[in-house]
Structure formats: C-alpha cells, structure tokens
Short mmCIF file of C-alpha atoms (C1' of nucleotides) in Angstrom, two decimals:
data_model
loop_
_atom_site.label_atom_id
_atom_site.label_comp_id
_atom_site.label_asym_id
_atom_site.label_seq_id
_atom_site.Cartn_x
_atom_site.Cartn_y
_atom_site.Cartn_z
CA MET A 260 -4.41 -4.77 -8.39
CA GLY A 261 -6.64 -7.65 -8.92
CA VAL A 262 -9.08 -8.18 -6.13
CA SER A 263 -7.69 -8.82 -2.68
CA LYS A 264 -9.45 -11.73 -1.03
CA THR A 265 -10.40 -9.83 2.09
CA GLU A 266 -13.07 -12.39 3.01
CA ILE A 267 -10.56 -15.03 4.05
CA PHE A 268 -8.91 -12.76 6.61
CA THR A 269 -10.06 -11.57 10.01
CA LYS A 270 -11.67 -8.20 10.56
CA GLN A 271 -8.62 -7.11 12.49
CA GLN A 272 -6.15 -8.18 9.81
CA ASN A 273 -8.12 -6.26 7.20
CA GLU A 274 -8.39 -3.17 9.38
CA ILE A 275 -4.66 -3.13 10.08
CA ALA A 276 -3.94 -3.48 6.37
CA VAL A 277 -6.27 -0.60 5.51
CA PHE A 278 -4.55 1.81 7.89
CA MET A 279 -1.12 0.67 6.75
CA LYS A 280 -2.14 1.28 3.15
CA ALA A 281 -3.05 4.86 4.05
CA PHE A 282 0.56 5.30 5.18
CA SER A 283 2.09 3.50 2.21
CA HIS A 284 2.71 6.63 0.17
CA PRO A 285 5.31 9.28 1.09
CA ALA A 286 2.95 12.09 0.09
CA ARG A 287 0.45 11.00 2.73
CA ILE A 288 3.23 10.63 5.31
CA SER A 289 4.32 14.17 4.46
CA ILE A 290 0.78 15.53 4.67
CA LEU A 291 0.26 14.06 8.11
CA GLN A 292 3.64 15.26 9.35
CA ASN A 293 2.71 18.73 8.14
CA LEU A 294 -0.60 18.58 9.95
CA PHE A 295 1.19 17.53 13.13
CA GLU A 296 3.59 20.44 12.88
CA LYS A 297 0.60 22.69 12.23
CA ASP A 298 0.76 26.05 10.39
CA THR A 299 0.00 24.23 7.17
CA CYS A 300 -3.54 23.27 7.97
CA VAL A 301 -4.75 24.54 4.62
CA CYS A 302 -4.78 22.53 1.42
CA GLY A 303 -3.06 25.24 -0.62
CA ASP A 304 -0.18 25.39 1.86
CA LEU A 305 0.32 21.65 1.55
CA VAL A 306 0.45 21.94 -2.24
CA LYS A 307 3.24 24.54 -2.00
CA GLU A 308 5.01 22.65 0.75
CA ILE A 309 5.02 19.24 -0.91
CA GLY A 310 5.30 20.03 -4.59
CA LEU A 311 2.69 17.81 -6.18
CA ALA A 312 -0.15 19.13 -8.30
CA GLN A 313 -3.15 20.50 -6.46
CA ALA A 314 -5.39 17.75 -7.81
CA THR A 315 -3.00 15.11 -6.52
CA ILE A 316 -2.81 16.55 -3.01
CA SER A 317 -6.57 16.89 -2.93
CA GLN A 318 -6.86 13.22 -3.86
CA HIS A 319 -4.49 12.12 -1.08
CA LEU A 320 -6.41 14.28 1.40
CA LYS A 321 -9.61 12.60 0.31
CA GLU A 322 -8.22 9.15 1.08
CA LEU A 323 -7.10 10.19 4.55
CA LYS A 324 -10.45 11.84 5.16
CA LEU A 325 -12.36 8.76 4.01
CA LEU A 326 -10.51 6.70 6.59
CA GLY A 327 -11.37 9.26 9.24
CA LEU A 328 -7.76 10.07 10.08
CA ILE A 329 -8.27 13.74 9.20
CA LYS A 330 -11.19 16.10 9.11
CA GLY A 331 -11.66 19.28 7.14
CA LYS A 332 -13.32 22.56 8.06
CA VAL A 333 -14.25 25.06 5.37
CA GLU A 334 -12.99 28.57 6.08
CA GLY A 335 -13.98 30.95 3.35
CA THR A 336 -12.57 29.70 0.09
CA SER A 337 -10.00 27.49 1.76
CA VAL A 338 -10.26 24.31 3.80
CA CYS A 339 -8.46 23.61 7.05
CA TYR A 340 -7.46 20.02 7.62
CA CYS A 341 -6.61 18.49 11.00
CA ILE A 342 -5.86 15.11 12.51
CA ASP A 343 -8.82 13.41 14.20
CA GLU A 344 -7.32 12.61 17.56
CA ALA A 345 -9.75 9.83 18.49
CA VAL A 346 -9.29 7.95 15.23
CA TRP A 347 -5.53 8.43 15.39
CA LYS A 348 -5.44 6.89 18.86
CA HIS A 349 -7.61 3.97 17.77
CA MET A 350 -5.32 3.39 14.82
CA LYS A 351 -2.21 3.48 16.99
CA THR A 352 -3.64 0.94 19.42
CA LEU A 353 -4.59 -1.34 16.56
CA LEU A 354 -1.22 -1.15 14.81
CA ASN A 355 0.61 -1.72 18.07
CA THR A 356 -1.18 -5.01 18.68
CA PHE A 357 0.49 -6.10 15.47
CA LEU A 358 3.88 -4.39 15.80
CA ASP A 359 4.52 -5.20 19.45
CA HIS A 360 4.72 -8.97 19.13
CA ASP A 361 7.43 -10.77 21.01
CA ILE A 362 9.77 -12.79 18.89
CA LYS A 363 9.86 -16.36 20.14
CA ASN A 364 11.88 -19.39 19.03
CA GLN A 365 14.77 -17.26 17.90
CA ASP A 366 17.00 -20.23 18.74
CA THR A 367 15.03 -23.19 17.46
CA CYS A 368 14.72 -21.97 13.90
CA CYS A 369 16.54 -19.96 11.22
CA MET B 105 -0.11 3.15 -10.30
CA GLY B 106 1.68 5.72 -12.15
CA VAL B 107 5.10 6.59 -10.85
CA SER B 108 5.35 7.82 -7.30
CA LYS B 109 7.57 10.90 -7.13
CA THR B 110 9.84 9.58 -4.42
CA GLU B 111 12.55 12.13 -5.23
CA ILE B 112 10.61 15.03 -3.74
CA PHE B 113 10.32 13.35 -0.34
CA THR B 114 12.87 12.76 2.39
CA LYS B 115 14.70 9.47 2.80
CA GLN B 116 12.81 8.90 6.03
CA GLN B 117 9.40 9.55 4.51
CA ASN B 118 10.13 7.10 1.72
CA GLU B 119 11.44 4.45 4.10
CA ILE B 120 8.38 4.71 6.33
CA ALA B 121 6.11 4.39 3.29
CA VAL B 122 7.98 1.30 2.06
CA PHE B 123 7.54 -0.55 5.36
CA MET B 124 3.91 0.50 5.59
CA LYS B 125 3.32 -0.83 2.11
CA ALA B 126 4.68 -4.20 3.19
CA PHE B 127 1.93 -4.27 5.79
CA SER B 128 -0.80 -2.98 3.51
CA HIS B 129 -2.12 -6.41 2.55
CA PRO B 130 -3.95 -8.73 4.98
CA ALA B 131 -2.13 -11.78 3.60
CA ARG B 132 1.20 -10.32 4.66
CA ILE B 133 -0.20 -9.35 8.06
CA SER B 134 -1.39 -12.93 8.44
CA ILE B 135 1.94 -14.39 7.34
CA LEU B 136 3.84 -12.33 9.89
CA GLN B 137 1.37 -13.13 12.65
CA ASN B 138 1.83 -16.81 11.84
CA LEU B 139 5.60 -16.46 11.98
CA PHE B 140 5.30 -14.77 15.35
CA GLU B 141 3.14 -17.55 16.70
CA LYS B 142 5.62 -20.06 15.30
CA ASP B 143 4.80 -23.67 14.37
CA THR B 144 4.04 -22.56 10.83
CA CYS B 145 7.54 -21.56 9.86
CA VAL B 146 7.29 -23.48 6.62
CA CYS B 147 5.86 -22.09 3.39
CA GLY B 148 3.54 -25.05 2.84
CA ASP B 149 2.02 -24.62 6.28
CA LEU B 150 1.28 -20.99 5.51
CA VAL B 151 -0.45 -21.98 2.29
CA LYS B 152 -2.76 -24.37 4.18
CA GLU B 153 -3.26 -21.94 7.03
CA ILE B 154 -4.11 -18.89 4.95
CA GLY B 155 -5.92 -20.34 1.96
CA LEU B 156 -4.36 -18.56 -0.99
CA ALA B 157 -2.63 -20.38 -3.85
CA GLN B 158 0.95 -21.51 -3.26
CA ALA B 159 2.23 -19.12 -5.94
CA THR B 160 0.51 -16.20 -4.25
CA ILE B 161 1.92 -16.94 -0.80
CA SER B 162 5.37 -17.39 -2.30
CA GLN B 163 5.06 -13.98 -3.90
CA HIS B 164 4.08 -12.31 -0.62
CA LEU B 165 6.97 -14.05 1.13
CA LYS B 166 9.32 -12.72 -1.53
CA GLU B 167 8.23 -9.15 -0.88
CA LEU B 168 8.76 -9.48 2.85
CA LYS B 169 12.14 -11.12 2.26
CA LEU B 170 13.23 -8.39 -0.15
CA LEU B 171 12.57 -5.81 2.55
CA GLY B 172 14.60 -7.88 4.98
CA LEU B 173 11.75 -8.37 7.43
CA ILE B 174 11.99 -12.16 7.13
CA LYS B 175 14.69 -14.62 6.21
CA GLY B 176 14.38 -18.14 4.85
CA LYS B 177 16.42 -21.24 5.56
CA VAL B 178 16.23 -24.24 3.24
CA GLU B 179 15.57 -27.50 5.06
CA GLY B 180 15.42 -30.36 2.63
CA THR B 181 12.63 -29.71 0.19
CA SER B 182 10.93 -27.16 2.39
CA VAL B 183 11.90 -23.64 3.46
CA CYS B 184 11.64 -22.27 6.97
CA TYR B 185 10.85 -18.58 7.24
CA CYS B 186 11.49 -16.44 10.28
CA ILE B 187 11.32 -12.80 11.33
CA ASP B 188 14.62 -10.95 11.22
CA GLU B 189 14.68 -9.48 14.69
CA ALA B 190 17.14 -6.68 13.96
CA VAL B 191 15.24 -5.40 10.93
CA TRP B 192 11.95 -5.71 12.78
CA LYS B 193 13.28 -3.53 15.61
CA HIS B 194 14.66 -0.96 13.19
CA MET B 195 11.29 -0.85 11.44
CA LYS B 196 9.43 -0.40 14.71
CA THR B 197 11.65 2.47 15.77
CA LEU B 198 11.19 4.15 12.42
CA LEU B 199 7.42 3.77 12.37
CA ASN B 200 7.12 5.02 15.92
CA THR B 201 8.88 8.28 15.08
CA PHE B 202 5.93 8.84 12.77
CA LEU B 203 3.10 7.34 14.82
CA ASP B 204 4.06 8.85 18.18
CA HIS B 205 3.57 12.50 17.29
CA ASP B 206 1.87 14.71 19.78
CA ILE B 207 -1.24 16.40 18.53
CA LYS B 208 -0.95 20.14 19.03
CA ASN B 209 -3.36 22.98 18.37
CA GLN B 210 -6.36 20.80 18.94
CA ASP B 211 -8.14 23.94 20.12
CA THR B 212 -7.06 26.55 17.63
CA CYS B 213 -8.27 24.71 14.55
CA CYS B 214 -10.96 22.32 13.31
"C1'" DT C 277 17.41 -43.57 -12.23
"C1'" DT C 278 12.55 -42.47 -11.62
"C1'" DG C 279 9.08 -40.47 -9.21
"C1'" DT C 280 7.62 -37.34 -5.33
"C1'" DT C 281 7.51 -33.33 -2.63
"C1'" DT C 282 8.19 -28.55 -1.95
"C1'" DC C 283 9.01 -24.06 -3.25
"C1'" DA C 284 10.16 -20.36 -6.80
"C1'" DT C 285 9.31 -18.26 -11.27
"C1'" DT C 286 6.95 -17.04 -15.38
"C1'" DG C 287 3.15 -15.38 -17.86
"C1'" DC C 288 -1.17 -13.53 -17.95
"C1'" DA C 289 -5.79 -11.32 -16.81
"C1'" DA C 290 -8.10 -8.31 -13.90
"C1'" DT C 291 -8.06 -4.35 -11.10
"C1'" DA C 292 -6.15 -0.59 -8.15
"C1'" DA C 293 -3.16 3.45 -7.50
"C1'" DT C 294 -0.62 7.67 -8.96
"C1'" DA C 295 -0.39 11.94 -11.25
"C1'" DC C 296 -2.06 15.83 -13.63
"C1'" DG C 297 -4.68 18.93 -16.91
"C1'" DA C 298 -9.11 20.70 -17.37
"C1'" DT C 299 -13.11 22.12 -15.38
"C1'" DA C 300 -16.74 22.72 -11.94
"C1'" DA C 301 -18.29 24.64 -7.53
"C1'" DA C 302 -18.14 27.72 -3.79
"C1'" DT C 303 -16.83 31.82 -1.56
"C1'" DA C 304 -14.77 36.27 -1.31
"C1'" DT C 305 -13.64 40.81 -3.38
"C1'" DA C 306 -13.96 44.82 -6.39
"C1'" DT D 226 -22.60 41.69 -11.15
"C1'" DA D 227 -18.13 40.35 -12.63
"C1'" DT D 228 -13.63 38.59 -11.29
"C1'" DA D 229 -10.39 36.22 -8.54
"C1'" DT D 230 -9.19 32.57 -5.24
"C1'" DT D 231 -9.41 28.06 -3.53
"C1'" DT D 232 -10.63 23.36 -3.48
"C1'" DA D 233 -13.03 19.22 -5.43
"C1'" DT D 234 -14.04 16.32 -9.21
"C1'" DC D 235 -13.63 14.23 -13.81
"C1'" DG D 236 -11.20 12.09 -17.41
"C1'" DT D 237 -7.27 9.78 -18.81
"C1'" DA D 238 -2.52 7.86 -19.36
"C1'" DT D 239 0.70 5.20 -17.04
"C1'" DT D 240 2.31 1.90 -13.89
"C1'" DA D 241 1.80 -1.29 -9.82
"C1'" DT D 242 -0.54 -5.02 -7.41
"C1'" DT D 243 -3.09 -9.26 -6.77
"C1'" DG D 244 -4.02 -13.90 -7.90
"C1'" DC D 245 -3.45 -18.22 -10.07
"C1'" DA D 246 -2.28 -21.96 -13.50
"C1'" DA D 247 1.58 -23.84 -15.48
"C1'" DT D 248 6.15 -24.86 -15.33
"C1'" DG D 249 11.09 -25.10 -13.32
"C1'" DA D 250 14.37 -26.31 -9.97
"C1'" DA D 251 16.12 -28.65 -6.06
"C1'" DA D 252 16.20 -32.20 -2.62
"C1'" DC D 253 14.55 -36.56 -1.09
"C1'" DA D 254 12.86 -41.51 -1.43
"C1'" DA D 255 12.38 -45.88 -3.55
#
DNA sequence: TTGTTTCATTGCAATAATACGATAAATATA
DNA sequence: TATATTTATCGTATTATTGCAATGAAACAA
C-alpha cells in the first residue's frame, strides 16, 4: 500500500488501527465467529466451513495468531485454534475507548 | 490485494469488515478523534493537525464520507466535516454484535 | 476581472494484501 | 518402513492501499 506513516501517530492510534485491520476481512470475521461458537476449533473444519483454499485459511489464521488474538495447540496431525481471552479483552477495552466517544456540537456544526 | 471473495460470506460479515477497514489506518482514527473533540471541523485544520499532505487527508476524508460515517458542509472556501450520529450508532451496534461474544469452552480446549 | 484561498481530483510510484497451487514438514496408521 | 492426513510455507499473479505533486474547481477579496 505504500508505507503508512505510523511514526506521526500516537501509540494508541496505531494499536487501534492494527486490531481493526485484523477485523477488516470477512474471512477473519468468520474464523473468529466460528471459534466463538466452538466445535470448529480445527483448521481443517474452518476450511470446509468457510470455503476458501486451505492455504488461504492458514494465512488468515497466521495473522490472527501473530496479533495474539488466537492461539493454536497441536493435536496429532491437526491444530486446535482458540481465542486468547486476555488479549481479546484488552482489544475490546482499547477499541471501546475509540468507539464510545460522545458526539458534541451536534447543533453548532453540520 | 487480489479480490476478496465477499460472495461466500454473509451480509453481516461483509458489513462488519467494511467498517473495520475504515478504522484500519491511524490517519482515519486520528481524523475521527479530531472530529469528536471538535474545533478542527475543517479539512485544512486536520491537515495541520495530523501532518500528512492535503491530498492524502482529502482522500481519507473521502473514504469516511463514502461509508457515511462523516458528512461535509461547504462553508465558503472551506468544508466542515462532522460525524453522522445515526450511522455511527448503527456501526457501533453492528460491531458490538461481533465484539461482545462470550468465550465458551475455555476449559475444554487450548 | 484578477488573484487568493481552500478543497477535490488525477496520475503515478511504491508497497501491502488476497488467493491459490505446489510442496514441505510433522504426525498417525497400516 | 511406507502411506495417508493435516497444516504450514513458498512462489506468484492479481488487485488494493498509501502518499504526494500537480492540477482543477469553487468561492471569496481586492
């Protein structure tokens, strides 16, 4: 994309953007929803469930794992993925500081 | 990025991803925070405040406007941008249906 | 009218993201 | 050991995103 100038923004602004980017693709939304609903902990199940190539799902899982939102446990030849509760809570708190702003000056402008 | 296969996901999953993408760049986070804090309603103020080129800020504003999150009112030679409260609320409700999941099976797996 | 200010658009270069086939790596099974 | 199963990684084609200089367009001021 051309380099984002992260250095001119605050740590918090960059961190919010990074989490939001993790959620900016419907495949990753679907993966996380599946993990919440359980049963489909395993990579292969997600591939069947979602309908993208195995390599693609694996790549999306890697991104979520890199951010810490999910963790994987090897079980034989398959891998079980789960949400990391602590990171998820941290993320939610962070995003809410941004989303829960009050809208002022609704009358004085626009 | 290669084409995202939006057709294999639900309407809701795609809509969540679209809003998240709007927030996936620190410049757009900063713009919205500025609009919340008011004073810097005007495009030129945002350019000074944030420190990206005028063309770049204008482009980010366009994306947010296209999504409906902000609206602009021409005032002479300048343009005043504000949050669209209704769209913002809709977005928050939508994102919370995703973010507010309960984490089950924390014991049975991973 | 002429110049000034402010914002949007265009065009381009650089880089990131998406998707998938092919293949490697690791474990289980016969 | 040989084969099958499952996941990760590599390579690559395609498309999207970021950023900015240059230029337009619109409103204002002199």
